[in-house]
Amino acid sequence: MEYRKTASDVPISDTTRQLSDLAINVTEVSNDDDHATPSTLEEPQSPLWNRSSVSHSSSARRRRRMAANTQQVGMHSSYIRPTEDIFNANDPRIKEDILGIIMQYLADEGFHASQAVLYDETNVKWKEREERTIEVKRLRKAILDGDWQEVEKLCSKPLVKNHRSFLYSVYKQQYLEYIERREIQKAFTFLNKRLKPLEHLQTKPNEFKDLCYLLTAKSIHEAPSFKNWEGIMGAREILVDQLQSMLDFETADRNGNRYMPPNRLLTLLRQAVAYQIEFSRYHPKVAPAVNSLLENYSSFVIPNSTARTLQGHRSNVKCVEFIGEEGQEIVSGSSDNTLRIWNTETGDLGALLEGHTSRIWDVSTTAKGEFVASASGDGTVKIWNLRDPRPHCATTLNGHAGDVYSARYHPSEAHIVTGGYDKTVRLYDVNTGLVVKTFTGHQLAVTKTIYNPLGNLVVSGSKDNTIKFWDIVSGLCIRTISSHLGEVTSVEMNSSGTYLLSSSKDNSNRLWDVRMVRPIQKLKGHQNTSKNFIRSCFADNNLIVGGSEDGNVYIWDQDTGEVLQKLRGHTGVVYEAAWNAKQGMLASCSDDQTVRVWCYDEKLPMDL
């Protein structure tokens, strides 16, 4: 692959300069669709069917076996959502708890310097308590090791100095060890010097009398008070437990501080993961090994069954998306000029959104599912308010000359980026409805526009076979990729922003390393050569899903590029497939005028 910097490729900042390390040659390609009237673009004809099978490699079989290790239990009808109502994050006591949990974890892991910095920044007076914790650990070790000189030194500090009953227990242990080793003279001296002054603290009525008797006894067990004595090591462990109980009781309300259970952060995180597992659609048959906390837990699922078919559109369905992160509803856009809102669980039609005068090419929703943006062949993007009982169009964004092929909400949800037939990428302010920036540089129609997760870059794919990266502040193109041999029909980024997925009419989907701007995987098996627009996207657990002109939904292994599953059911071109982690379900839209929702059914065989 040849790399060459173009005139429009200008490095902007440290963040975007990484993308400027390599430049990729741009090839200009004309496309008949771009010279046609936008509203009369070619409609798909009957599909060609690809009968090739899925991969049977050992890695593909292993992945399918992993996916089969789940069972569908369905979604809970009601559960407490983790909203801000659960606790007030600005409550001073809650803040103190959070800081305390973090400091405890830092101390447990040995990050004492970081912990000290946090102390200084928060001005929380826990330093003394943490110093006490270190002294407690030293004292515990000294007791268990029988280092009584060190014990004596630590017992002279405020930690234990005023706890005379514990001092009595420490001296009693030392005395009994002298007796056990038959060092009678040392025991006699120690009894008079250390234990006699604390005789009133004895735990049993005749305990001190029995201590004196041991000077002449043959065994410690002969004394009634010590008939159950467990030996030197056993008694030391009991003494350590007594120390911990004493400190726990003291700490419970010392200086207004509450007792913090050990490993509090890890306990809360495990509870959070367990909650996510409990309220997911699929339960693992064996305890899962979670290797990342940066994303919510989701069972590894490879759909193999149609859960329901959503019918109602009067023409092909170009786009589909789960509404919001919860995904309890699905929105679809069609060439019948309408959007439809469907209930994910039941498949019932919830709302019919009318207002566009041409087909719907793309949809995008906000994280909470309160708004949906739709890009249309009528040259507009409409923002639909779903919060009201009767969803309605709240804003119409104008500015494009011709079809708008793509719309995507910014992570902050304050802006929408669009692309269309007029070869431009436009950035709109959602509140004012005005264009705040226009990105120019593509030679043909822009088919897809997205943001990176940080929201500082826009990535666009075009019918000119290129992918461009734009600095959102300056509006300048900082990098161009032109490895595809056909029109780029979609681009997507994974949640961490490390990988870019592109689809093209050269019959391939490609996975790119964003930092190095180099291709690392080529996904094939599907058909994408002529229809507008076949798209693909990331799913959970390193899976990639996408449509195909052969009427199948394809699922690839991101790491190997192998086809793990082909979902058959549509009777026409599949334009797009969308995954929702919360629901653990896949939705696809097709030229057959339907939306299909796919799930995993353990009763159906999977090629293992």
mmCIF file of C-alpha atoms in Angstrom, residues 87-232:
data_model
loop_
_atom_site.group_PDB
_atom_site.id
_atom_site.type_symbol
_atom_site.label_atom_id
_atom_site.label_comp_id
_atom_site.label_asym_id
_atom_site.label_seq_id
_atom_site.Cartn_x
_atom_site.Cartn_y
_atom_site.Cartn_z
ATOM 1 C CA PHE A 87 -27.425 8.779 45.905
ATOM 2 C CA ASN A 88 -26.362 12.406 45.676
ATOM 3 C CA ALA A 89 -22.780 12.488 44.420
ATOM 4 C CA ASN A 90 -22.405 16.002 45.840
ATOM 5 C CA ASP A 91 -23.289 14.942 49.375
ATOM 6 C CA PRO A 92 -20.139 15.683 51.460
ATOM 7 C CA ARG A 93 -20.452 12.389 53.298
ATOM 8 C CA ILE A 94 -20.725 10.437 50.033
ATOM 9 C CA LYS A 95 -17.692 12.282 48.677
ATOM 10 C CA GLU A 96 -15.749 11.413 51.812
ATOM 11 C CA ASP A 97 -16.743 7.769 51.407
ATOM 12 C CA ILE A 98 -15.572 7.724 47.788
ATOM 13 C CA LEU A 99 -12.240 9.290 48.682
ATOM 14 C CA GLY A 100 -11.840 6.887 51.573
ATOM 15 C CA ILE A 101 -12.496 3.896 49.314
ATOM 16 C CA ILE A 102 -9.909 5.129 46.801
ATOM 17 C CA MET A 103 -7.353 5.755 49.531
ATOM 18 C CA GLN A 104 -7.940 2.332 51.016
ATOM 19 C CA TYR A 105 -7.323 0.714 47.633
ATOM 20 C CA LEU A 106 -4.152 2.747 47.042
ATOM 21 C CA ALA A 107 -2.848 1.737 50.471
ATOM 22 C CA ASP A 108 -3.711 -1.934 49.940
ATOM 23 C CA GLU A 109 -1.895 -1.949 46.598
ATOM 24 C CA GLY A 110 1.168 -0.169 47.984
ATOM 25 C CA PHE A 111 0.693 3.142 46.166
ATOM 26 C CA HIS A 112 1.598 5.156 49.240
ATOM 27 C CA ALA A 113 3.010 8.144 47.315
ATOM 28 C CA SER A 114 -0.184 8.493 45.283
ATOM 29 C CA GLN A 115 -2.192 8.121 48.445
ATOM 30 C CA ALA A 116 -0.186 10.914 50.104
ATOM 31 C CA VAL A 117 -0.828 13.230 47.136
ATOM 32 C CA LEU A 118 -4.546 12.530 47.390
ATOM 33 C CA TYR A 119 -4.410 13.351 51.099
ATOM 34 C CA ASP A 120 -2.793 16.694 50.315
ATOM 35 C CA GLU A 121 -5.236 17.585 47.529
ATOM 36 C CA THR A 122 -8.380 16.734 49.478
ATOM 37 C CA ASN A 123 -7.251 17.994 52.903
ATOM 38 C CA VAL A 124 -8.953 14.975 54.407
ATOM 39 C CA LYS A 125 -7.440 14.220 57.818
ATOM 40 C CA TRP A 126 -7.025 10.517 57.426
ATOM 41 C CA LYS A 127 -3.235 10.540 57.523
ATOM 42 C CA GLU A 128 -3.097 9.706 61.194
ATOM 43 C CA ARG A 129 -5.467 6.785 60.740
ATOM 44 C CA GLU A 130 -3.391 5.375 57.877
ATOM 45 C CA GLU A 131 -0.208 5.698 59.925
ATOM 46 C CA ARG A 132 -1.991 3.724 62.618
ATOM 47 C CA THR A 133 -2.831 1.080 60.033
ATOM 48 C CA ILE A 134 0.845 0.676 59.186
ATOM 49 C CA GLU A 135 1.691 0.384 62.888
ATOM 50 C CA VAL A 136 -1.037 -2.234 63.324
ATOM 51 C CA LYS A 137 0.466 -4.322 60.517
ATOM 52 C CA ARG A 138 3.891 -4.089 62.160
ATOM 53 C CA LEU A 139 2.447 -5.076 65.529
ATOM 54 C CA ARG A 140 0.580 -8.038 64.050
ATOM 55 C CA LYS A 141 3.746 -9.294 62.393
ATOM 56 C CA ALA A 142 5.809 -8.818 65.533
ATOM 57 C CA ILE A 143 3.292 -10.792 67.631
ATOM 58 C CA LEU A 144 3.116 -13.652 65.140
ATOM 59 C CA ASP A 145 6.927 -13.739 64.864
ATOM 60 C CA GLY A 146 7.366 -13.589 68.649
ATOM 61 C CA ASP A 147 9.493 -10.450 68.322
ATOM 62 C CA TRP A 148 8.604 -9.222 71.791
ATOM 63 C CA GLN A 149 11.180 -6.445 71.744
ATOM 64 C CA GLU A 150 9.421 -4.915 68.737
ATOM 65 C CA VAL A 151 6.058 -5.554 70.410
ATOM 66 C CA GLU A 152 7.242 -3.734 73.511
ATOM 67 C CA LYS A 153 8.353 -0.774 71.369
ATOM 68 C CA LEU A 154 5.034 -0.531 69.513
ATOM 69 C CA CYS A 155 3.005 -0.953 72.689
ATOM 70 C CA SER A 156 4.614 2.219 74.030
ATOM 71 C CA LYS A 157 2.970 4.252 71.245
ATOM 72 C CA PRO A 158 -0.549 5.737 71.452
ATOM 73 C CA LEU A 159 -1.823 2.875 69.325
ATOM 74 C CA VAL A 160 -1.909 0.493 72.332
ATOM 75 C CA LYS A 161 -0.468 2.474 75.225
ATOM 76 C CA ASN A 162 -3.876 3.375 76.695
ATOM 77 C CA HIS A 163 -5.404 -0.046 76.070
ATOM 78 C CA ARG A 164 -4.183 -1.604 79.308
ATOM 79 C CA SER A 165 -6.365 -4.692 78.973
ATOM 80 C CA PHE A 166 -4.620 -5.524 75.707
ATOM 81 C CA LEU A 167 -1.237 -4.849 77.297
ATOM 82 C CA TYR A 168 -2.174 -7.372 79.971
ATOM 83 C CA SER A 169 -2.952 -9.944 77.227
ATOM 84 C CA VAL A 170 0.388 -9.252 75.541
ATOM 85 C CA TYR A 171 2.320 -9.685 78.799
ATOM 86 C CA LYS A 172 0.340 -12.833 79.612
ATOM 87 C CA GLN A 173 1.332 -14.321 76.253
ATOM 88 C CA GLN A 174 5.007 -13.546 76.839
ATOM 89 C CA TYR A 175 4.837 -15.076 80.313
ATOM 90 C CA LEU A 176 3.181 -18.268 79.070
ATOM 91 C CA GLU A 177 5.856 -18.646 76.403
ATOM 92 C CA TYR A 178 8.555 -18.411 79.094
ATOM 93 C CA ILE A 179 6.712 -21.167 81.002
ATOM 94 C CA GLU A 180 6.363 -23.296 77.845
ATOM 95 C CA ARG A 181 10.119 -23.052 77.251
ATOM 96 C CA ARG A 182 10.772 -23.746 80.989
ATOM 97 C CA GLU A 183 12.587 -20.423 81.479
ATOM 98 C CA ILE A 184 11.271 -20.230 85.037
ATOM 99 C CA GLN A 185 13.579 -17.486 86.365
ATOM 100 C CA LYS A 186 12.689 -15.155 83.461
ATOM 101 C CA ALA A 187 9.022 -16.019 83.951
ATOM 102 C CA PHE A 188 9.193 -15.187 87.686
ATOM 103 C CA THR A 189 10.844 -11.810 87.039
ATOM 104 C CA PHE A 190 8.391 -10.979 84.249
ATOM 105 C CA LEU A 191 5.415 -11.935 86.440
ATOM 106 C CA ASN A 192 6.419 -9.494 89.157
ATOM 107 C CA LYS A 193 7.519 -6.664 86.873
ATOM 108 C CA ARG A 194 4.823 -6.708 84.179
ATOM 109 C CA LEU A 195 1.812 -8.747 85.209
ATOM 110 C CA LYS A 196 1.491 -7.958 88.915
ATOM 111 C CA PRO A 197 0.718 -4.224 88.300
ATOM 112 C CA LEU A 198 -2.094 -5.263 85.898
ATOM 113 C CA GLU A 199 -3.544 -8.024 88.089
ATOM 114 C CA HIS A 200 -6.877 -6.198 88.296
ATOM 115 C CA LEU A 201 -7.328 -6.634 84.515
ATOM 116 C CA GLN A 202 -7.410 -10.429 84.666
ATOM 117 C CA THR A 203 -10.185 -11.910 82.496
ATOM 118 C CA LYS A 204 -11.036 -14.748 84.903
ATOM 119 C CA PRO A 205 -11.426 -14.645 88.707
ATOM 120 C CA ASN A 206 -8.469 -16.916 89.477
ATOM 121 C CA GLU A 207 -6.382 -16.251 86.389
ATOM 122 C CA PHE A 208 -3.501 -14.442 88.148
ATOM 123 C CA LYS A 209 -3.448 -17.125 90.833
ATOM 124 C CA ASP A 210 -3.115 -19.757 88.089
ATOM 125 C CA LEU A 211 -0.313 -17.751 86.472
ATOM 126 C CA CYS A 212 1.599 -17.951 89.733
ATOM 127 C CA TYR A 213 0.858 -21.706 90.011
ATOM 128 C CA LEU A 214 2.445 -22.319 86.607
ATOM 129 C CA LEU A 215 5.875 -21.530 88.075
ATOM 130 C CA THR A 216 5.765 -24.974 89.748
ATOM 131 C CA ALA A 217 3.460 -26.877 87.378
ATOM 132 C CA LYS A 218 4.700 -29.441 84.870
ATOM 133 C CA SER A 219 2.396 -28.202 82.085
ATOM 134 C CA ILE A 220 0.449 -25.061 81.289
ATOM 135 C CA HIS A 221 -2.694 -27.165 80.865
ATOM 136 C CA GLU A 222 -2.597 -28.113 84.558
ATOM 137 C CA ALA A 223 -3.846 -24.648 85.506
ATOM 138 C CA PRO A 224 -7.666 -24.482 85.253
ATOM 139 C CA SER A 225 -7.585 -21.074 83.553
ATOM 140 C CA PHE A 226 -5.361 -22.421 80.769
ATOM 141 C CA LYS A 227 -6.582 -25.976 80.246
ATOM 142 C CA ASN A 228 -7.642 -25.041 76.675
ATOM 143 C CA TRP A 229 -4.452 -23.193 75.804
ATOM 144 C CA GLU A 230 -3.669 -23.803 72.104
ATOM 145 C CA GLY A 231 0.089 -23.563 72.263
ATOM 146 C CA ILE A 232 2.414 -20.719 71.354
#
